[in-house]
mmCIF file of C-alpha atoms and ligand atoms in Angstrom:
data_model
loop_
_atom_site.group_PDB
_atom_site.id
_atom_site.type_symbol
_atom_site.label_atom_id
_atom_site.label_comp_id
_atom_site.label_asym_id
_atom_site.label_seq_id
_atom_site.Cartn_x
_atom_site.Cartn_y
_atom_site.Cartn_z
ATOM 1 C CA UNK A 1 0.000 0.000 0.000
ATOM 2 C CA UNK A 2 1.384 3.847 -0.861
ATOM 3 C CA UNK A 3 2.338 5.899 2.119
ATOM 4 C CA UNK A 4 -1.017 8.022 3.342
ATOM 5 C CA UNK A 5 -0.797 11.135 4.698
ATOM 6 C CA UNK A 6 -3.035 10.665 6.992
ATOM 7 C CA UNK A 7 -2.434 10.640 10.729
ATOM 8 C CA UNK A 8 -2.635 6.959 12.315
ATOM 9 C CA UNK A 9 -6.058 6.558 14.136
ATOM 10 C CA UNK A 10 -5.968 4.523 17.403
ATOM 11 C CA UNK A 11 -7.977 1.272 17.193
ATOM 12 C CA UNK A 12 -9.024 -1.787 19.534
ATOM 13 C CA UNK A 13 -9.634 -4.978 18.176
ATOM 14 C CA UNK A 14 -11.470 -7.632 20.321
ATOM 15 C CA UNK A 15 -11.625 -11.094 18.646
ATOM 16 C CA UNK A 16 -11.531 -14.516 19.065
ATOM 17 C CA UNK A 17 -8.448 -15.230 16.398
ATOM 18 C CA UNK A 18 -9.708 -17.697 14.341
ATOM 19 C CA UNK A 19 -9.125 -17.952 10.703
ATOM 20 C CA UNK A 20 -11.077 -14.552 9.409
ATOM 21 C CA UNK A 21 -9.739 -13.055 12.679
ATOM 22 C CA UNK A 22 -6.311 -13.461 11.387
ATOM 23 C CA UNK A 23 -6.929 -11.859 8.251
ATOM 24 C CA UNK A 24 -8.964 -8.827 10.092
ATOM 25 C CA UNK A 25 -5.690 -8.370 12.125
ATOM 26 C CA UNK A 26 -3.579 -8.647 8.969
ATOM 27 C CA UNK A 27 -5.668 -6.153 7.445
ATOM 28 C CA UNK A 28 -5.382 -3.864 10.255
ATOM 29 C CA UNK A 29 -1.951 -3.991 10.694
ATOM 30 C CA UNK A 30 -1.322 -3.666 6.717
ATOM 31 C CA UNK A 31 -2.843 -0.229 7.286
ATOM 32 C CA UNK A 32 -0.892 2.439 7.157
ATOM 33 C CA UNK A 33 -3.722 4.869 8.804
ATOM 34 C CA UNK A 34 -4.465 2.244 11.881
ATOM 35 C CA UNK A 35 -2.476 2.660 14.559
ATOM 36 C CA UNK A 36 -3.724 -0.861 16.860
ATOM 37 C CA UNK A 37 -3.737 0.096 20.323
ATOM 38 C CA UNK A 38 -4.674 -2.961 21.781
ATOM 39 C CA UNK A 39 -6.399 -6.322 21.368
ATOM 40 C CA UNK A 40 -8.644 -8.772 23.480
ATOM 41 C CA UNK A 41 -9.963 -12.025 22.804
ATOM 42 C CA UNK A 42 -13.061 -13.407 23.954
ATOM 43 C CA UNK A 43 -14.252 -17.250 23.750
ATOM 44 C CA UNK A 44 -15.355 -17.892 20.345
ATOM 45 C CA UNK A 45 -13.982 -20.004 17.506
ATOM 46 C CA UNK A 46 -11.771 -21.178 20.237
ATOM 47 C CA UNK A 47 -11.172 -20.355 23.981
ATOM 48 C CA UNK A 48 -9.804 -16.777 25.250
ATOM 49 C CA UNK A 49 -6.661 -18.263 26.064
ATOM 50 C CA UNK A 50 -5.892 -19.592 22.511
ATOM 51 C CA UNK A 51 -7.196 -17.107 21.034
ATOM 52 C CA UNK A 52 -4.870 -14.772 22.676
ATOM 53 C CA UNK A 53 -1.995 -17.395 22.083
ATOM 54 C CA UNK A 54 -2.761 -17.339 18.276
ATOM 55 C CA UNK A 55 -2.812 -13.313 18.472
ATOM 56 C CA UNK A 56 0.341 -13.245 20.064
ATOM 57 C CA UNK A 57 1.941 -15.699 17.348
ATOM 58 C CA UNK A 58 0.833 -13.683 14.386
ATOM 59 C CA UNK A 59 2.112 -9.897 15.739
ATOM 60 C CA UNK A 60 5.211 -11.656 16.442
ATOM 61 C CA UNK A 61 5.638 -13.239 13.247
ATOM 62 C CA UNK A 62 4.831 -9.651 11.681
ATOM 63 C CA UNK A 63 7.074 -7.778 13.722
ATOM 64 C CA UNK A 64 4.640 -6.425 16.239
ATOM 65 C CA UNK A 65 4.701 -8.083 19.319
ATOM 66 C CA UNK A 66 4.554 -4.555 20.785
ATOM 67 C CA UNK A 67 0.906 -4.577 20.818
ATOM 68 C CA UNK A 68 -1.096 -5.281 23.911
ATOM 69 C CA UNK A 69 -2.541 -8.336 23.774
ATOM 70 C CA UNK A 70 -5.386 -9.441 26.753
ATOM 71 C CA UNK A 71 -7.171 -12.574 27.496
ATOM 72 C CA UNK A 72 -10.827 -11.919 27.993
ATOM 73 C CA UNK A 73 -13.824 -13.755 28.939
ATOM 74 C CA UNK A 74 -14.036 -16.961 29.171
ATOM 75 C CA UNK A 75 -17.118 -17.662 29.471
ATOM 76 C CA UNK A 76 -20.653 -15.962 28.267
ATOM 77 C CA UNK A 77 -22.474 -14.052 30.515
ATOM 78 C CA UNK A 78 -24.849 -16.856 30.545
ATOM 79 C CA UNK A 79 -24.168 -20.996 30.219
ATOM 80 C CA UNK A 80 -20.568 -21.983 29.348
ATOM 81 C CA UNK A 81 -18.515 -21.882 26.683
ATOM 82 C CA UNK A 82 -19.127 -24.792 24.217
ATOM 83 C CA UNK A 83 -15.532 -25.615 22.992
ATOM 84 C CA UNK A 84 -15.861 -23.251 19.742
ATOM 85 C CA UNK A 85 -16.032 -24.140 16.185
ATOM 86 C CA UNK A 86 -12.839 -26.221 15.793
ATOM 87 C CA UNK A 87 -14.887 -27.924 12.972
ATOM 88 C CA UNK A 88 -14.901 -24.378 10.691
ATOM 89 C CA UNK A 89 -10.795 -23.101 12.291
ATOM 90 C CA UNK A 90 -9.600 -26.552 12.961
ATOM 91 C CA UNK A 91 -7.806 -27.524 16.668
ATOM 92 C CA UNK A 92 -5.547 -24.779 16.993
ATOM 93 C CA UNK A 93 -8.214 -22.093 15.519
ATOM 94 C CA UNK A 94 -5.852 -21.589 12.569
ATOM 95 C CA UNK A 95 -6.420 -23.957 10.113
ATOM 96 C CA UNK A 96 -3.948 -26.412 12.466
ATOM 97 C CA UNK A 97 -1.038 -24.365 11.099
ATOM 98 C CA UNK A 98 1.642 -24.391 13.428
ATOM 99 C CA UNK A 99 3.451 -20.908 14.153
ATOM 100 C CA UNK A 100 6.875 -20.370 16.229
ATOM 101 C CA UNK A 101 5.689 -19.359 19.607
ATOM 102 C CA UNK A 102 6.097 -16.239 20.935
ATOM 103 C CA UNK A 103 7.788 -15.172 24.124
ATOM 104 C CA UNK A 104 5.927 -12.420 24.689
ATOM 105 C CA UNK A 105 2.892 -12.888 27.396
ATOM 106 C CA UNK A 106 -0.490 -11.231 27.806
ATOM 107 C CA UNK A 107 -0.852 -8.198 29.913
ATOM 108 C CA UNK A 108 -2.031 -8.728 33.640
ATOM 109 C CA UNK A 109 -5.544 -6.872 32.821
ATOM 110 C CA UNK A 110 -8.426 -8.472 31.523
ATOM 111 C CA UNK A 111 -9.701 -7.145 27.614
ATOM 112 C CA UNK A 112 -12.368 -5.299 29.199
ATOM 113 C CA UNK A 113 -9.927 -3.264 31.433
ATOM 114 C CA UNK A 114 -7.507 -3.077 28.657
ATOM 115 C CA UNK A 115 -10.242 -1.871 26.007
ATOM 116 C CA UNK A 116 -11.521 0.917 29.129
ATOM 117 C CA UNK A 117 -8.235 2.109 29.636
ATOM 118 C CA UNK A 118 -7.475 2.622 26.096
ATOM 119 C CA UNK A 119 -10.803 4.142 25.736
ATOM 120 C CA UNK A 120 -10.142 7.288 28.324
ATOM 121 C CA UNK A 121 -6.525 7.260 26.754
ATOM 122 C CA UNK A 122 -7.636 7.694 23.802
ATOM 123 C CA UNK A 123 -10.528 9.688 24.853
ATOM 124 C CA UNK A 124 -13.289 10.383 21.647
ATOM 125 C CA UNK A 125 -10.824 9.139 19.227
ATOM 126 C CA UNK A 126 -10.780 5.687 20.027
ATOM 127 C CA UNK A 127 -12.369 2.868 17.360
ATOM 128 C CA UNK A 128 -13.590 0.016 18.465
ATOM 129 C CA UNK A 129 -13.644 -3.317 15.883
ATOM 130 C CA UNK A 130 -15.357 -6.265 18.084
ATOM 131 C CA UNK A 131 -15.370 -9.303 15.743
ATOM 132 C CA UNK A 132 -15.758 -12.088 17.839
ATOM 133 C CA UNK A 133 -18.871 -12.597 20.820
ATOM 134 C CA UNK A 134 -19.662 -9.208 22.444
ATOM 135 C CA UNK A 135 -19.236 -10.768 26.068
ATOM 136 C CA UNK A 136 -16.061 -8.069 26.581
ATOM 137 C CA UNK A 137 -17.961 -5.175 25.282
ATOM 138 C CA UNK A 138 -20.991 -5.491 27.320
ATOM 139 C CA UNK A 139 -17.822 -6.029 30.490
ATOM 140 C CA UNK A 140 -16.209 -2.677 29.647
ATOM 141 C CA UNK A 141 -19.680 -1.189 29.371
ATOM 142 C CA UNK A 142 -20.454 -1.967 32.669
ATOM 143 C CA UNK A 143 -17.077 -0.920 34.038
ATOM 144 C CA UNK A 144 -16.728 2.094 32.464
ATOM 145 C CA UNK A 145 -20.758 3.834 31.729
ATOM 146 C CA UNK A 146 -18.866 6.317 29.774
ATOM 147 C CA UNK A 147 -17.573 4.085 27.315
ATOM 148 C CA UNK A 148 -20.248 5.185 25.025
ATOM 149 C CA UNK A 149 -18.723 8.410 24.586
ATOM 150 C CA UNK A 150 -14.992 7.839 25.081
ATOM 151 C CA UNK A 151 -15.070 5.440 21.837
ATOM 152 C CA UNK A 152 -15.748 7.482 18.293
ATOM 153 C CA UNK A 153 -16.666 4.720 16.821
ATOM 154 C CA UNK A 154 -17.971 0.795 16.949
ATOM 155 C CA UNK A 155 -17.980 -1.437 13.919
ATOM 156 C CA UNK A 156 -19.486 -5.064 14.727
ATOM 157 C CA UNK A 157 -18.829 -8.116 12.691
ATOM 158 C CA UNK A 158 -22.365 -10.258 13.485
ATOM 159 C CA UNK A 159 -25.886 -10.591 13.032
ATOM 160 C CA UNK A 160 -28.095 -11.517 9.706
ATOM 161 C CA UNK A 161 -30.690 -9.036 8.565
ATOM 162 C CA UNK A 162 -32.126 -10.941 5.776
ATOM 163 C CA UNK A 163 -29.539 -13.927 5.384
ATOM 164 C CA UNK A 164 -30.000 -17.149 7.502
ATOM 165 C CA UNK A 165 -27.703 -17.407 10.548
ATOM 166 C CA UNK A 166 -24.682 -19.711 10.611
ATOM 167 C CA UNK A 167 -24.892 -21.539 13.947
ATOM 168 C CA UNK A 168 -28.918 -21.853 14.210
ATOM 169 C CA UNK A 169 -31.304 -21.068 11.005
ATOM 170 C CA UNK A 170 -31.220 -17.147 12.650
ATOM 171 C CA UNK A 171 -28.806 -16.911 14.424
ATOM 172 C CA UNK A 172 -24.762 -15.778 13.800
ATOM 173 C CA UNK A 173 -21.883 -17.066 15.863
ATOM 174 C CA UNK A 174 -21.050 -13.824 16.799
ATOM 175 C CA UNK A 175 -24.147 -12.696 18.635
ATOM 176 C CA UNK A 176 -25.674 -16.357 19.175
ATOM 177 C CA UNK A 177 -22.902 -17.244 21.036
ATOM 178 C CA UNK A 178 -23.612 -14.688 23.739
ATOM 179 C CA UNK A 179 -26.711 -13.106 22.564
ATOM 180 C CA UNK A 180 -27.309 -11.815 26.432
ATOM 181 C CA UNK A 181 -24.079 -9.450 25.777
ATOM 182 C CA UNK A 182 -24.996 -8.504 22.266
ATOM 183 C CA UNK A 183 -28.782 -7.348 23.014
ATOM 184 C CA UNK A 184 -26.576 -5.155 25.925
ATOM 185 C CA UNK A 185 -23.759 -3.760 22.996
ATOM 186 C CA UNK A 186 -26.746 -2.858 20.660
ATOM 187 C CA UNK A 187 -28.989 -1.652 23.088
ATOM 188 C CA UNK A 188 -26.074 0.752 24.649
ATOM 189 C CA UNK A 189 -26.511 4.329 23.454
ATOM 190 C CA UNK A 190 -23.889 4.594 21.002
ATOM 191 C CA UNK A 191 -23.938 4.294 17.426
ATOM 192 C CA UNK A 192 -22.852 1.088 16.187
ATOM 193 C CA UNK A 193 -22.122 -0.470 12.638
ATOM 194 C CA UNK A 194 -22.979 -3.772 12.211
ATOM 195 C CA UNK A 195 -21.456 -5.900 9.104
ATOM 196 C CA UNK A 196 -23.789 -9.111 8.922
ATOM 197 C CA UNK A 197 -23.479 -12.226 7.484
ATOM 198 C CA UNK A 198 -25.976 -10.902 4.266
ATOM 199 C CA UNK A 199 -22.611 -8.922 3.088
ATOM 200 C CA UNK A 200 -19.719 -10.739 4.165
ATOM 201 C CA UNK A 201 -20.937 -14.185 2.984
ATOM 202 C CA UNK A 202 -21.090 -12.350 -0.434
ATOM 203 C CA UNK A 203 -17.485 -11.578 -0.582
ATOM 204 C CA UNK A 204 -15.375 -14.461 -0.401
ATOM 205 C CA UNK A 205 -11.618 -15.755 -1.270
ATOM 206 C CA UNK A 206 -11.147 -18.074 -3.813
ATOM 207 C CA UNK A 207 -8.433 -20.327 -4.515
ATOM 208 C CA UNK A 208 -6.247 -18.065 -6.772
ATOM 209 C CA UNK A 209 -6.513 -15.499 -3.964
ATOM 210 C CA UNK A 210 -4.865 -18.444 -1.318
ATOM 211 C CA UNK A 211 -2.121 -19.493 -4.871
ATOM 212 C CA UNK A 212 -1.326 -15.713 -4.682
ATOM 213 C CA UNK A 213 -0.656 -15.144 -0.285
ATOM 214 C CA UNK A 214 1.121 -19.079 -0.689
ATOM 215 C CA UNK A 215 2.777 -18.132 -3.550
ATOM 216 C CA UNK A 216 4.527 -14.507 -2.168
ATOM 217 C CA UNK A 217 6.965 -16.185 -0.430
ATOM 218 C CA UNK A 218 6.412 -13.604 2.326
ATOM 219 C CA UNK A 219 6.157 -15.168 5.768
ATOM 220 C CA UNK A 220 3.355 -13.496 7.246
ATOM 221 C CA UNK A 221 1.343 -13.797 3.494
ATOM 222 C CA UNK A 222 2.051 -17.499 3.395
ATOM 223 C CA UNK A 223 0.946 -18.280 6.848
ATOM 224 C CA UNK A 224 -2.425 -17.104 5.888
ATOM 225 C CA UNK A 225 -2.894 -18.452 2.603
ATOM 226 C CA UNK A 226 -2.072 -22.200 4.744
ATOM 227 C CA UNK A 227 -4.847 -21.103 7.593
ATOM 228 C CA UNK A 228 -7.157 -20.986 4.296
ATOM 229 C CA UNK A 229 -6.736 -24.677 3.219
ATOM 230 C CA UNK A 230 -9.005 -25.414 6.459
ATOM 231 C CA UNK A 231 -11.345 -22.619 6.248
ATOM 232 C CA UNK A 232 -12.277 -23.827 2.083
ATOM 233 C CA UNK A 233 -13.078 -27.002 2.984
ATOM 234 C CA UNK A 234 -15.647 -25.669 5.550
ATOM 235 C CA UNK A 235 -17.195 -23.344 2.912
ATOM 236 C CA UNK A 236 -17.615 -26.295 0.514
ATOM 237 C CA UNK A 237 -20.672 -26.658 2.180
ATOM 238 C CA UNK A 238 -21.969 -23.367 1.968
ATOM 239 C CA UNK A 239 -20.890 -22.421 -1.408
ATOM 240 C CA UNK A 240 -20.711 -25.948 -2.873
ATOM 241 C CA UNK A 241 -16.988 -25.263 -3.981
ATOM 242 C CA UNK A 242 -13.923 -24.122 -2.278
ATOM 243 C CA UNK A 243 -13.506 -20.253 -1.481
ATOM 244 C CA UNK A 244 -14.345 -18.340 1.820
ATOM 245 C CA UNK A 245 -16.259 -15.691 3.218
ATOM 246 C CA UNK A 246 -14.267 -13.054 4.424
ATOM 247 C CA UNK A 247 -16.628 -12.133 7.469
ATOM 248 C CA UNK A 248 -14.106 -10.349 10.015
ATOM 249 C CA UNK A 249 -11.430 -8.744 7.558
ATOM 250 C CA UNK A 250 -14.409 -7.112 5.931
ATOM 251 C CA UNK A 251 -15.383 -5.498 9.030
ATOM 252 C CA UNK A 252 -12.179 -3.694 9.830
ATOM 253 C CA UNK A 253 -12.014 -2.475 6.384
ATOM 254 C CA UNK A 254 -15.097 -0.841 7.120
ATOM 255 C CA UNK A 255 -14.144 0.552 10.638
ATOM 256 C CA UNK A 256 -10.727 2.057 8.497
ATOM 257 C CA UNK A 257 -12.928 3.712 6.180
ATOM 258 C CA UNK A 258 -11.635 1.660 3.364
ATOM 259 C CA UNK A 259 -15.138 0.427 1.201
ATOM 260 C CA UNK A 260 -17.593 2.176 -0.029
ATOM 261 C CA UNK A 261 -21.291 0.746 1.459
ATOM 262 C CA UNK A 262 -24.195 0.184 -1.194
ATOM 263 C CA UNK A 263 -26.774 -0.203 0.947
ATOM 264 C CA UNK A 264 -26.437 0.610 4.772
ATOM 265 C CA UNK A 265 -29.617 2.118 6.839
ATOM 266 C CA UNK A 266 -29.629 2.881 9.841
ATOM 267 C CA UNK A 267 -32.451 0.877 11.594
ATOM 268 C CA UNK A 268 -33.260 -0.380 14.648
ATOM 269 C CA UNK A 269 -32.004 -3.260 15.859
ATOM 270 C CA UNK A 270 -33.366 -5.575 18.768
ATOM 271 C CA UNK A 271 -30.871 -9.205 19.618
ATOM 272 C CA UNK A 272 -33.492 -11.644 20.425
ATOM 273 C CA UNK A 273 -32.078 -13.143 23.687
ATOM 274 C CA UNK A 274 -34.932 -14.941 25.311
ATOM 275 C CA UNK A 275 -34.422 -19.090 25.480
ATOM 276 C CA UNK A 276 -36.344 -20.020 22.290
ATOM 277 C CA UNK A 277 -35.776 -20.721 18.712
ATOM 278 C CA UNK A 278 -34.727 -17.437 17.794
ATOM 279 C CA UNK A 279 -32.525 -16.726 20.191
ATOM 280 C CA UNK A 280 -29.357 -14.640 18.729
ATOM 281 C CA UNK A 281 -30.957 -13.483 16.327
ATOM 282 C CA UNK A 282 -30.516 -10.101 14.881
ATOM 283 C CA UNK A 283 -34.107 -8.761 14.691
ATOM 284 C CA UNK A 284 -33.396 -5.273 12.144
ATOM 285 C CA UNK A 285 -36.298 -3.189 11.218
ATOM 286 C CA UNK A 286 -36.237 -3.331 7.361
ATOM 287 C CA UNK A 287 -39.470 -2.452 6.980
ATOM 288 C CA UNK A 288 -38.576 0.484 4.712
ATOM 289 C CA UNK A 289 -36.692 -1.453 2.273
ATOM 290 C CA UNK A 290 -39.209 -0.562 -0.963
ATOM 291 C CA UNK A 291 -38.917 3.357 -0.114
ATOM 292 C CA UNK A 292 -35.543 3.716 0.680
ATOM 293 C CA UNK A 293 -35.050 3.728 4.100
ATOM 294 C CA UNK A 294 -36.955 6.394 5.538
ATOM 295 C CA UNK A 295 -35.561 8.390 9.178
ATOM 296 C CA UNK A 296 -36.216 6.159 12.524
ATOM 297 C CA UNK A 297 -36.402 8.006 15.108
ATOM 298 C CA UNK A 298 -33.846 6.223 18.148
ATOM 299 C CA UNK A 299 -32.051 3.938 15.168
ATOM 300 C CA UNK A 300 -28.488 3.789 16.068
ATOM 301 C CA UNK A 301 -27.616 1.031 14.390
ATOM 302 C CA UNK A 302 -25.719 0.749 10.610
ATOM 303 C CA UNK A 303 -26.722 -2.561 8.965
ATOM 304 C CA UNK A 304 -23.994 -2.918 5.897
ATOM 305 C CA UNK A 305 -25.942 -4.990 3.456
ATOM 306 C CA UNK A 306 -24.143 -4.102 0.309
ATOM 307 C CA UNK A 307 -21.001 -2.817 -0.840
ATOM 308 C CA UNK A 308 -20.183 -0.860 -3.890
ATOM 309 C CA UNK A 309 -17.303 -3.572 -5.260
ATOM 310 C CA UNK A 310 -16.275 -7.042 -4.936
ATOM 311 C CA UNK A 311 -13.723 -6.788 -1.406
ATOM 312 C CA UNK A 312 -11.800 -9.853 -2.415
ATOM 313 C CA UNK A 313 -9.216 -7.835 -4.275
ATOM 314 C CA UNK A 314 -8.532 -5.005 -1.550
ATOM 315 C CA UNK A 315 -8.248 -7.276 0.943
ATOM 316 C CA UNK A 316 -5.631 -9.202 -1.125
ATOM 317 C CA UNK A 317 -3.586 -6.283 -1.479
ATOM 318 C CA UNK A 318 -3.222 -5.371 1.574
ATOM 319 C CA UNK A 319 -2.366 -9.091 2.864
ATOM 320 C CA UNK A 320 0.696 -9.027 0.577
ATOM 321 C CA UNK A 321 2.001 -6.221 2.088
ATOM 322 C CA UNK A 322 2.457 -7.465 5.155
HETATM 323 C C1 BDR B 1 -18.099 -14.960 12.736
HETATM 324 O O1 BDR B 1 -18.011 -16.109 13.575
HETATM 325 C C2 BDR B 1 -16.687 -16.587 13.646
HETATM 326 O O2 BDR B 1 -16.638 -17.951 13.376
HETATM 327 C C3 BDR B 1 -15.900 -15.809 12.616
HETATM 328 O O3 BDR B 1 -14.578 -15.565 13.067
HETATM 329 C C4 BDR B 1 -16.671 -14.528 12.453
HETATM 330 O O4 BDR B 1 -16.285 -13.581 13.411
HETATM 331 C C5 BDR B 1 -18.907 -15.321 11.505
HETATM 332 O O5 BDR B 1 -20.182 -15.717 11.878
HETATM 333 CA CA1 CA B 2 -14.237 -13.865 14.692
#
């Protein structure tokens, strides 16, 4: 990517590193108008602690093990954790591809604390990229009330406006898999975008995207394009042929202000988290769709259903940079 000349912006990513995790955080860090303040992991594709083991690997094997790194929850706010979706990551959460270990340990502060201290450091400038369960969020909410207005902004990868969910026929992994903690994050009053499965299923990787990271010879590129040998053959039954969605790396492109949004209205946006069938699931007022949207009064929520191009390429880009 050319130089910018803009300033870095400060940004916390809280994830449960996973495959699409791992290219979110490549994308960030291929940025060159991010400046990542921090990171968290929550209990997700795989447990807190690996997550945060796998997010350690990959900043040191791209020459950033500077970057605070803390283990968050470990459990939802309600139940326990189910083991994660090994069966979509594989064992290790990525792909079972083995990176050299690195030395460098978490900090001794829990993702909420790290995210709230961040937050009044970076007071109103702060931007927030949650891409894993929102169990963390809805934490630093409650520690810090002010959180609301400390961060400038919140970009969400989860929920399915129109699509089907991924983990029950509503809901997606994301919110299902704390959907107590999500109806909190949505319901806060801040303004939130949300990138749902409807658009990130529709951008996806395909195999001459994984020949091309493989095929750079670049360490950090390469590790990637092996994670995605896993992740295809999960797709193959969703798209009936091997390629992947690109779910979390096109939700920090959107919190960098990289893509240009199609269709996006703001809406209101209820997380159904009662104990039925349709628990997790994101429940957006769409109503408007044949007129265009119209004003709702008290919407504070951004659904991204559409971009303007295919993301595939931008996101390859920036991968071989790193
Ligand atoms: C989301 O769930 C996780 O499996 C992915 O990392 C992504 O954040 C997609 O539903
Ligand atoms: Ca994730």
């Amino acid at each position: 990517m050319s130089a910018s000349l803009e300033p870095r912006r400060p940004f916390f990513l809280d994830c449960d590193t996973g495959i699409d995790d791992a290219l979110a955080l490549g994308y960030l860090l291929a940025s060159d108008t991010v400046d990542l303040v921090g990171i968290g992991t929550v209990s997700g594709n795989v447990s807190a602690e690996r997550g945060a083991r796998n997010t350690l690997d990959l900043l040191e094997l791209s020459g950033r093990a500077d970057i605070p790194v803390a283990i968050g929850n470990a459990e939802p706010q309600r139940g326990t954790f189910d083991g994660g979706a090994l069966h979509v990551h594989g064992a290790n959460g990525i792909g079972d591809v083995l990176l050299p270990e690195s030395a460098t340990p978490v900090v001794d502060e829990t993702a909420a604390e790290l995210l709230v201290r961040m937050a009044r450091e970076y007071a109103g400038e702060l931007h927030l990229v949650a891409i894993g369960p929102l169990t963390n969020i809805a934490e630093a909410l409650r520690l810090e009330p002010q959180l609301t207005t400390l961060v400038k902004t919140v970009t969400i990868m989860g929920g399915a406006a129109m699509a089907p969910g991924n983990i029950t026929p509503v809901a997606e992994a994301n919110i299902g898999n704390d959907a107590d903690a999500a109806a909190e994050v949505l319901a806060a009053d801040w303004f939130v975008t949300l990138v749902p499965l409807d658009v990130t299923i529709s951008h996806r990787f395909e195999e001459s995207d994984q020949r091309a990271l493989v095929e750079s010879e670049q360490t950090v590129p390469v590790a990637l394009g092996q994670m995605l040998d896993f992740y295809f053959d999960f797709y193959v039954g969703t798209y009936g042929e091997r390629a992947s969605a690109l779910h979390d790396p096109l939700a920090a492109a959107i919190a960098v202000g990289d893509i240009a949004l199609k269709s996006a209205p703001v809406v209101s946006v209820l997380v159904d988290d009662t104990d039925g069938p349709g628990r997790g699931q994101t429940i957006c007022d769409l109503r408007g769709y044949l007129v265009g949207f119209p004003e709702q009064p008290g919407a504070h929520c951004r659904v991204v259903l559409s971009l303007e191009q295919d993301f595939a390429p931008t996101l390859l880009a920036a991968l071989l940079t790193l």
